[in-house]
Short mmCIF file of C-alpha atoms in Angstrom, two decimals:
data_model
loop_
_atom_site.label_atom_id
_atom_site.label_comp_id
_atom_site.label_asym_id
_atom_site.label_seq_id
_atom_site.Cartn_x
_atom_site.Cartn_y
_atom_site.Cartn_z
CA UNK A 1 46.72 130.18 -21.08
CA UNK A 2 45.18 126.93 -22.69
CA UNK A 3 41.42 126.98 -21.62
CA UNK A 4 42.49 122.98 -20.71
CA UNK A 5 44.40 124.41 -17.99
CA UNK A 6 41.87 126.10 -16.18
CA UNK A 7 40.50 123.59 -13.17
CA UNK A 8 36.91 122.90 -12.78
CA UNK A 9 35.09 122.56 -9.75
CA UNK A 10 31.86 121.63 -10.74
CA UNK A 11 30.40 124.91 -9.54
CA UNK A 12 30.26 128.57 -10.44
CA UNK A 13 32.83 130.77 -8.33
CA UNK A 14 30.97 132.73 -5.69
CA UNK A 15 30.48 136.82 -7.38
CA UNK A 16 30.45 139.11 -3.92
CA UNK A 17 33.65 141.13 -3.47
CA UNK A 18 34.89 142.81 -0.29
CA UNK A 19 34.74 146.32 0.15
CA UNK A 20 38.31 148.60 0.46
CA UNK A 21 40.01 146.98 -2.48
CA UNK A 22 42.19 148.90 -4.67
CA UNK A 23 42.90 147.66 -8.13
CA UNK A 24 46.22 148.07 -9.50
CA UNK A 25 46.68 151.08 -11.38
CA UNK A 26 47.93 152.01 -15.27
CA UNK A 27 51.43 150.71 -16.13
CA UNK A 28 54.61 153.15 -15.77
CA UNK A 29 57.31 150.95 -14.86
CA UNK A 30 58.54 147.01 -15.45
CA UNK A 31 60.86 144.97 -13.93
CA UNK A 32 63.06 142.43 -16.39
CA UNK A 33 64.02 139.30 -14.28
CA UNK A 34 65.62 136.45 -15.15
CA UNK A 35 63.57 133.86 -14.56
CA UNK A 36 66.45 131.73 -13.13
CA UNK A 37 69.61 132.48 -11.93
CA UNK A 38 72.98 130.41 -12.69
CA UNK A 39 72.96 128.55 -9.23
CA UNK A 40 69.70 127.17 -10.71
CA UNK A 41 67.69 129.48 -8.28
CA UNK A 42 64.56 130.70 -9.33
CA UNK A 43 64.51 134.64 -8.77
CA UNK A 44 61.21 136.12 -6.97
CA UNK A 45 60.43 138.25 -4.35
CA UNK A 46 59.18 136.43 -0.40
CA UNK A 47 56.44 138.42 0.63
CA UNK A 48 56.61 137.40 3.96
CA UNK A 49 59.84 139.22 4.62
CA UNK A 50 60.15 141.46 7.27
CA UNK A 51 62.51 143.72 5.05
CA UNK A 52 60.46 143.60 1.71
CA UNK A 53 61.27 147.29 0.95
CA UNK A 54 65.25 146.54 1.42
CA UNK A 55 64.80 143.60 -0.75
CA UNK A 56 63.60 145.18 -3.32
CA UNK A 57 66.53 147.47 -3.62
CA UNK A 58 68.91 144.87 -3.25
CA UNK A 59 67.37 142.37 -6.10
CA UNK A 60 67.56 145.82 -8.46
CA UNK A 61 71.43 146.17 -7.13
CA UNK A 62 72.34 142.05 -6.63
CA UNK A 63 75.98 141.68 -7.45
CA UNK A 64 74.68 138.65 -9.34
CA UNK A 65 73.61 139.66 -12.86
CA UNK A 66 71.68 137.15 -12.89
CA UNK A 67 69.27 137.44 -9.76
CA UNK A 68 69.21 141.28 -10.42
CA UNK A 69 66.05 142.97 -11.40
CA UNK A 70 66.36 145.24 -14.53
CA UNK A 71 64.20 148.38 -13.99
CA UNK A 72 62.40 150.15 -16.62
CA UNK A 73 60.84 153.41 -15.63
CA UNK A 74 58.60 155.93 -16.67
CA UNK A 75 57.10 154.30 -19.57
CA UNK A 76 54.48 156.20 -22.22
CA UNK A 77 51.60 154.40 -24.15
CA UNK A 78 51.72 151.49 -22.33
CA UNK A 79 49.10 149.27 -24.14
CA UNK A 80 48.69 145.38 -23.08
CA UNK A 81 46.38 143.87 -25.93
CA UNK A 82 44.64 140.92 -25.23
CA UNK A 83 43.93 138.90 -28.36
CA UNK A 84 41.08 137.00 -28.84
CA UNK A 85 40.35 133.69 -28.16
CA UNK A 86 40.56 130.54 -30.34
CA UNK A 87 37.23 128.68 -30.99
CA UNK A 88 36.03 125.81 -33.30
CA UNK A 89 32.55 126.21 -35.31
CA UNK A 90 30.83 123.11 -36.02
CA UNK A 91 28.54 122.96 -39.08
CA UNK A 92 25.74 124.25 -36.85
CA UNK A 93 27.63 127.63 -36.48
CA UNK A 94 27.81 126.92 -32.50
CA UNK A 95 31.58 128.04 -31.49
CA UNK A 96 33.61 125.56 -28.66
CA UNK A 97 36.41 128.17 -27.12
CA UNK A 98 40.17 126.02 -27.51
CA UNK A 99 42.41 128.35 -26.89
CA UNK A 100 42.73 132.12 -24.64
CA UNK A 101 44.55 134.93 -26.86
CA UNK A 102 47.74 135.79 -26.48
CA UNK A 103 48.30 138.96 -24.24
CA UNK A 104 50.79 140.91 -25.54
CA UNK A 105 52.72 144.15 -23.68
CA UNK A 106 53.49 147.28 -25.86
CA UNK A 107 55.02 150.27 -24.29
CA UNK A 108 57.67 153.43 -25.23
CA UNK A 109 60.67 154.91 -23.88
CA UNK A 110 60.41 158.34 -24.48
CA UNK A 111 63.56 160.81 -25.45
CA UNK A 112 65.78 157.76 -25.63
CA UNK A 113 69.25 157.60 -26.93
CA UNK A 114 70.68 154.73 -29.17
CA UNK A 115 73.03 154.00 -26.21
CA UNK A 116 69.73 153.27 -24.10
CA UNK A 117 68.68 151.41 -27.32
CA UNK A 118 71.68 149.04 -27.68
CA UNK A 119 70.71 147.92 -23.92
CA UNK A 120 67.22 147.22 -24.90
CA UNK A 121 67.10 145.97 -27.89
CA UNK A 122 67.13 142.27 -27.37
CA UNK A 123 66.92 140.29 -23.96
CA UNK A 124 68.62 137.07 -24.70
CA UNK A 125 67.81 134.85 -21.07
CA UNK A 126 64.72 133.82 -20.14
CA UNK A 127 62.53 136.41 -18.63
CA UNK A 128 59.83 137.28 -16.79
CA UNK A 129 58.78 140.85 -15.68
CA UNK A 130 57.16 142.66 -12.63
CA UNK A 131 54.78 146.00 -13.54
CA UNK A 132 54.62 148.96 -11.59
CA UNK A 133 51.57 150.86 -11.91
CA UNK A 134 51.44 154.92 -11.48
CA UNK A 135 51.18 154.76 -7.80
CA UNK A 136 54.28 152.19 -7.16
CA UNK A 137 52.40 149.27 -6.51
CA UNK A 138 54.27 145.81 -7.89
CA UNK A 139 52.55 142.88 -9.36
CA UNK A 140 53.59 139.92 -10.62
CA UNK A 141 52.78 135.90 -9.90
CA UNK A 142 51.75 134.78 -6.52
CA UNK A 143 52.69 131.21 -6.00
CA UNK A 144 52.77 130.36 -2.01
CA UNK A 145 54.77 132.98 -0.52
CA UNK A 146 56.81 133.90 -3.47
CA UNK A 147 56.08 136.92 -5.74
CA UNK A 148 57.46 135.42 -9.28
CA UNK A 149 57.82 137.75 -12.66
CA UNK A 150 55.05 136.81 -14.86
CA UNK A 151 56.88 134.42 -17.32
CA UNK A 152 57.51 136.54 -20.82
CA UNK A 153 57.71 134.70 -24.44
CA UNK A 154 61.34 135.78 -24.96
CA UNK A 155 61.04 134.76 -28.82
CA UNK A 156 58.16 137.61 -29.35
CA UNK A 157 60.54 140.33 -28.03
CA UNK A 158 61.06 143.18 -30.59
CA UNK A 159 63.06 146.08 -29.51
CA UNK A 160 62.85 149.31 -32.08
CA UNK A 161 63.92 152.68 -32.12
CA UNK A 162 62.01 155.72 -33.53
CA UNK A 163 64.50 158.87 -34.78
CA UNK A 164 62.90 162.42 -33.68
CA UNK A 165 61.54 164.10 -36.42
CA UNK A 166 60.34 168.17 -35.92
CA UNK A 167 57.03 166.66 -33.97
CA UNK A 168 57.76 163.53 -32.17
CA UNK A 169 60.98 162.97 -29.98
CA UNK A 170 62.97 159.77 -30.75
CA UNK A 171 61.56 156.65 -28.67
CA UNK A 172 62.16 153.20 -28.19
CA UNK A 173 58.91 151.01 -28.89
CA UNK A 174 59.40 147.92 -26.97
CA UNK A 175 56.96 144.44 -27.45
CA UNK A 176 56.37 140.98 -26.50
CA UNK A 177 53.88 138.40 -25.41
CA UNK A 178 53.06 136.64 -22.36
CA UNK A 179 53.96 132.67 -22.11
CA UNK A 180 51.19 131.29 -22.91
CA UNK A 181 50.81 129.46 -19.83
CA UNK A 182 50.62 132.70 -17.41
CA UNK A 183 47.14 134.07 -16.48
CA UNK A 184 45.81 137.50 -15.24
CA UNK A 185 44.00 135.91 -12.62
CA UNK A 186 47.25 134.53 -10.75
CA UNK A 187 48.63 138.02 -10.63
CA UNK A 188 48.77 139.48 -7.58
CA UNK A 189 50.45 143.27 -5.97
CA UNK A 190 52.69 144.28 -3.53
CA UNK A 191 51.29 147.89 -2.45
CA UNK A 192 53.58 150.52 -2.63
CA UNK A 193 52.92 151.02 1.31
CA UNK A 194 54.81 148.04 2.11
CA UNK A 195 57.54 149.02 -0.54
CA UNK A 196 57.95 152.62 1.85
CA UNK A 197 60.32 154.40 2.79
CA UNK A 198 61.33 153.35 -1.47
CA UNK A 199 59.02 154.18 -4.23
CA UNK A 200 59.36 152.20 -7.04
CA UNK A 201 58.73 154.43 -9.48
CA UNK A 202 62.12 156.25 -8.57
CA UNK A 203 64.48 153.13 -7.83
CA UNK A 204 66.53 153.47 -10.83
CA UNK A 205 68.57 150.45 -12.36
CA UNK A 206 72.26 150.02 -12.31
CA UNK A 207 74.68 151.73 -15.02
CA UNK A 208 77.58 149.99 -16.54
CA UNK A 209 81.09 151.80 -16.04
CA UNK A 210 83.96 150.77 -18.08
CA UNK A 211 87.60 150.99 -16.89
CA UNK A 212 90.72 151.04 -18.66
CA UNK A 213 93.71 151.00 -17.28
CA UNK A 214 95.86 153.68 -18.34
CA UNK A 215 99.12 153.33 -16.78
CA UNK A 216 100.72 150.84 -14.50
CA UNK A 217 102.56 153.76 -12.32
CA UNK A 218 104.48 151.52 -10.00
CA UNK A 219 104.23 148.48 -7.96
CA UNK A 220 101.75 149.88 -5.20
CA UNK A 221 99.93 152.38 -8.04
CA UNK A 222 97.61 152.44 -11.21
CA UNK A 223 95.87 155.10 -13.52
CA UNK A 224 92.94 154.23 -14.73
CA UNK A 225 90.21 155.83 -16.02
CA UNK A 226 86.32 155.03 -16.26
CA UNK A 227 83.29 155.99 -18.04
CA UNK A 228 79.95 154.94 -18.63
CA UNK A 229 78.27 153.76 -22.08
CA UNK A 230 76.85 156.70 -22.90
CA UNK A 231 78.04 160.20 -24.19
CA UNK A 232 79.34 160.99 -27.41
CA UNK A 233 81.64 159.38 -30.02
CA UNK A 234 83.95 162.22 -28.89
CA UNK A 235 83.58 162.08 -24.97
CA UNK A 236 81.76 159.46 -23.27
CA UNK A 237 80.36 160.46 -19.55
CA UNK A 238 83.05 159.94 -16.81
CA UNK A 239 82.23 157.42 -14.06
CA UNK A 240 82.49 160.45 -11.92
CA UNK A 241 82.67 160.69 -8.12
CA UNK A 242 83.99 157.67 -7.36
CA UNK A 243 85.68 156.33 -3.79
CA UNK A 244 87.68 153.87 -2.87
CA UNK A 245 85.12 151.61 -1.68
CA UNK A 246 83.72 151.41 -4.78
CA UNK A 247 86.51 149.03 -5.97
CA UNK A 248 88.19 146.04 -5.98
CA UNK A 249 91.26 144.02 -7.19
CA UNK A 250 92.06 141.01 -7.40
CA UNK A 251 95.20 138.85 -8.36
CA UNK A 252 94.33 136.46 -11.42
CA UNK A 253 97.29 135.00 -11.25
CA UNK A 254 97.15 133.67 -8.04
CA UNK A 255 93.28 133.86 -7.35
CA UNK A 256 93.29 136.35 -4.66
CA UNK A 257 91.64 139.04 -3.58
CA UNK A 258 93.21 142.30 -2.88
CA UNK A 259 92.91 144.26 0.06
CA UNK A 260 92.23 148.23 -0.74
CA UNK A 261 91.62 149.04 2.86
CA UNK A 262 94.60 151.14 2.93
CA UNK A 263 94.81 152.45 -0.96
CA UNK A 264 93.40 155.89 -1.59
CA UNK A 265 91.98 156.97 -4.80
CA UNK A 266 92.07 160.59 -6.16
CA UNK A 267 90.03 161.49 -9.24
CA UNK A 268 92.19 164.16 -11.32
CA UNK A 269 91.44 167.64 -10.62
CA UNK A 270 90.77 168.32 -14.75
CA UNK A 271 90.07 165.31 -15.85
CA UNK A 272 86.90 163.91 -14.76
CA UNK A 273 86.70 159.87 -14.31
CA UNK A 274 90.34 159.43 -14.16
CA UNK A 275 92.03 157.99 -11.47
CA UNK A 276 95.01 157.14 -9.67
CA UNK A 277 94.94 154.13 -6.86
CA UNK A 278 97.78 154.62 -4.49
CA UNK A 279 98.89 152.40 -2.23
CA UNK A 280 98.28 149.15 -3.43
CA UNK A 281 99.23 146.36 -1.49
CA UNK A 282 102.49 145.22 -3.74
CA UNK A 283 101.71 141.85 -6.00
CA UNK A 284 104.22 139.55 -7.62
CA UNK A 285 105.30 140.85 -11.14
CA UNK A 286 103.98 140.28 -14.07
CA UNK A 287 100.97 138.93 -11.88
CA UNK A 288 97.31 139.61 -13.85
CA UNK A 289 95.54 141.84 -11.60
CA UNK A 290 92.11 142.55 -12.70
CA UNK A 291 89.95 146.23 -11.59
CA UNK A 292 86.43 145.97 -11.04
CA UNK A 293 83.98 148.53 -9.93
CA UNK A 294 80.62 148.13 -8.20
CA UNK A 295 78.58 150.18 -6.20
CA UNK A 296 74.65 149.67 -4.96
CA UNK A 297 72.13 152.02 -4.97
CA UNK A 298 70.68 152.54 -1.48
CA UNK A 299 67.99 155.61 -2.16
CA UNK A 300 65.22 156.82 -4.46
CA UNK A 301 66.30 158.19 -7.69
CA UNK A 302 69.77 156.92 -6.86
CA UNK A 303 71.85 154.76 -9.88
CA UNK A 304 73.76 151.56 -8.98
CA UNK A 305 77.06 150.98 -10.88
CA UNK A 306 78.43 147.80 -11.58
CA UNK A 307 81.76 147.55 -13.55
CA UNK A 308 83.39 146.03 -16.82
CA UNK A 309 85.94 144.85 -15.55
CA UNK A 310 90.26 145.16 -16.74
CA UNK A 311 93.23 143.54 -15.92
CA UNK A 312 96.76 144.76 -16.01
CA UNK A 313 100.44 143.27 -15.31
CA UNK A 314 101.48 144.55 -11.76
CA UNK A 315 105.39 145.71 -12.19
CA UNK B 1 83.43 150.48 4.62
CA UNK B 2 83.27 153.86 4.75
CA UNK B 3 85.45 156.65 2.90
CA UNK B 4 86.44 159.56 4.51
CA UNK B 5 87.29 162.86 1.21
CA UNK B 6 90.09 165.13 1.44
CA UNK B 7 90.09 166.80 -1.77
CA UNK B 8 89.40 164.20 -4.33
CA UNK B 9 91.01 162.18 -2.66
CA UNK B 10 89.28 159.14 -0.60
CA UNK B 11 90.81 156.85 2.61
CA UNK B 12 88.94 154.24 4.38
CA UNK B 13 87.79 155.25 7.22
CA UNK B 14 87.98 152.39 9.02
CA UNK B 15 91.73 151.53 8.33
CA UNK B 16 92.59 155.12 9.27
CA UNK B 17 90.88 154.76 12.94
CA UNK B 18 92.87 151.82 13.51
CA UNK B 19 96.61 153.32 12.71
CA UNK B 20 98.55 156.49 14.75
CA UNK B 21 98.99 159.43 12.56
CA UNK B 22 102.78 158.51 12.63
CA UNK B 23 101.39 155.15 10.77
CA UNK B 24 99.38 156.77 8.40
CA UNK B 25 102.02 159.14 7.38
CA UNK B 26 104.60 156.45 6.98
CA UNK B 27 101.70 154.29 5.01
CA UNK B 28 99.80 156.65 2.83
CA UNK B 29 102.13 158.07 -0.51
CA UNK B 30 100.21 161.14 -0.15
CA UNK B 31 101.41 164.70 1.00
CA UNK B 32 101.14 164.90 5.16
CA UNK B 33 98.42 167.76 4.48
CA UNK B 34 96.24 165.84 2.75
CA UNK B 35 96.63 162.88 4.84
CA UNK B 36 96.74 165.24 8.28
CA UNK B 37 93.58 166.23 6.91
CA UNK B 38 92.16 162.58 6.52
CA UNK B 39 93.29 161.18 9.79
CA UNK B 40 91.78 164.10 11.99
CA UNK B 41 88.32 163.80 9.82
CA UNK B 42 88.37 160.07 11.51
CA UNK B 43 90.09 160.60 14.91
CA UNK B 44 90.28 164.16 15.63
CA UNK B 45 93.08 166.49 16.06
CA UNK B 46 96.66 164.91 16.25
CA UNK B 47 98.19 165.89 18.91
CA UNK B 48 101.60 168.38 19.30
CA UNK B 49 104.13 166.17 20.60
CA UNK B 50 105.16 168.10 23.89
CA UNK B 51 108.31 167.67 25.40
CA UNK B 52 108.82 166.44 29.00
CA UNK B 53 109.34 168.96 31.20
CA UNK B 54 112.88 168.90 32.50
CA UNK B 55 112.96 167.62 36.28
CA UNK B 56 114.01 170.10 38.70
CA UNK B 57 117.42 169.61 39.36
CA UNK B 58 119.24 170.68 43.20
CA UNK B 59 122.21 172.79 41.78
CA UNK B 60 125.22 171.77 42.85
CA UNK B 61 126.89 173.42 45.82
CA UNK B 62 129.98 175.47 44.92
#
């Protein structure tokens, strides 16, 4: 945001504004994005698209971790700060502007858990992030056609978490700064009316599910069970619910994918989030098979899941 | 792919439309209830097998 970057063109900008125009509203919600993916791609959103609302939903549920957009939802005390600018004073006392402040985002997580914390507290890839104001409009960086994140200072990223105490409920106080090189005036919104029949401020980010295999049954069937990161020491939450679909296989050992078309799962009657996959297409022994899960979310106020994935010796 | 519940117990739905129940029964480790159950949620009601009608034979003359 170095006032040398702003252009010049010899002429003040013409003042009138059009009637009808909606600003975007107070912050509830962000978007983390990676800036870049691993194929070198850089992640935004083409507003051009004829099916903007649908890809939406899939960049918050890409199989790709790293063209996924992280949602963060229902947000209290958002506060962006702008800081002020740089000058130099000559011995006259007449200030030259150098440099715009910094513009840094503060917001809370309300009733969070130290499970939620562990996920937030430090983003460790380059990121950028959309915001979602109360109504579910989404703005971020307009560059031709492309919707980018505005680019985030990963370095200022602080993550902390507040206990409850017999007032306040325990929170997670979240802050960082712009790059320095991203402006307010190139951001630009999507309106939630384009985002319809999805509102962002329900599509709800992906859960991780961990699965361990607990038994190796036969050659055509596994137990396994699977369970999210959150819970109790004692019990974590089962990765309840689950069908068949939702999985795969696939052979390690001799880089294959395995067909489940004709397995069947069945969740244990007292046990939830255990399971036993019958039916297994049969694999060498002592082949490495690993189990993954992963299942988009296709509706408001719907989770994705997306697996940790095991592997186990097929008999 | 879609799944097609019989308990807590899921099938695809797709590879069940493409097999007779007589396939499914001989695939599937499962109980022929549960996968009777599955197979008519995707295809409909299996059939009775009904035997053929014995042909009407001329008795012999005595």
């Amino acid at each position: 945001m170095s006032i040398n970057c702003v252009s010049c063109t010899g002429r003040i900008s013409n003042t009138g504004v059009p009637t009808g125009l909606k600003p975007f509203g107070f912050t509830q919600g962000l978007l983390y994005v990676p800036l870049v993916a691993n194929d070198g791609t850089r992640n935004g959103i083409d507003v051009t698209s004829a099916t903007l609302a649908q890809d939406i939903v899939d960049f918050i549920n890409n199989p790709d971790p790293t063209k996924r957009a992280y949602p963060l939802l229902g947000l209290k005390s958002v506060d962006p700060t702008q800081a002020e600018a740089t000058y130099e004073t000559d011995d006259t006392n007449q200030k030259n502007k150098t440099l715009e402040g910094i513009k840094t985002m503060n917001f809370q997580k309300w009733g969070a858990t130290n499970q939620e914390f562990a996920k937030l507290e430090d983003v460790c890839v380059e990121f950028g992030v959309y915001k979602i104001d109360n109504c579910g409009n989404l703005q971020g960086e307009l560059e031709g056609d492309m919707l980018y994140p505005r680019d985030v200072n990963e370095g200022s990223y602080n993550a902390d978490f507040m206990d409850a105490t017999p007032t306040t409920t325990s929170k997670i106080m979240v802050q960082f700064d712009y790059d320095l090189l991203s402006s307010d005036a190139d951001q630009w919104m999507i309106p939630f009316s384009s985002i319809e029949p999805f509102n962002m401020n329900q599509l709800k980010g992906m859960i991780d599910v961990n699965l361990e295999v607990l038994s190796v049954d036969s050659d055509t069937q596994i137990t396994f069970k699977a369970f999210y990161d959150y819970g109790t020491a004692v019990q974590k939450q089962p990765f309840s619910g689950a069908t068949t679909s939702d999985f795969t296989l696939y052979n390690n050992t001799t880089g294959s994918a395995i067909a489940l078309t004709g397995a069947t799962l069945t969740e244990d009657n007292a046990i939830d989030g255990q399971y036993v996959l019958s039916d297994i297409p049969t694999q060498t022994a002592t082949n490495i098979v690993e189990l993954d899960v992963f299942r988009p979310a296709t509706a408001n106020n719907v989770n994705g899941f997306e697996g940790v994935e095991t592997t186990y010796e097929s008999l | 792919m879609a799944d097609v519940l019989v308990g807590r117990t899921s099938f695809n739905a797709d590879y069940l439309a493409n097999i007779t129940f007589e396939q499914a029964l001989k695939h599937y480790s499962k109980p022929e209830e549960v996968v009777k159950q599955a197979w008519e949620k995707v295809n409909g009601k299996v059939k009775k097998k009904t035997k053929p009608k014995k042909k009407d034979t001329p008795k012999e003359d005595k």
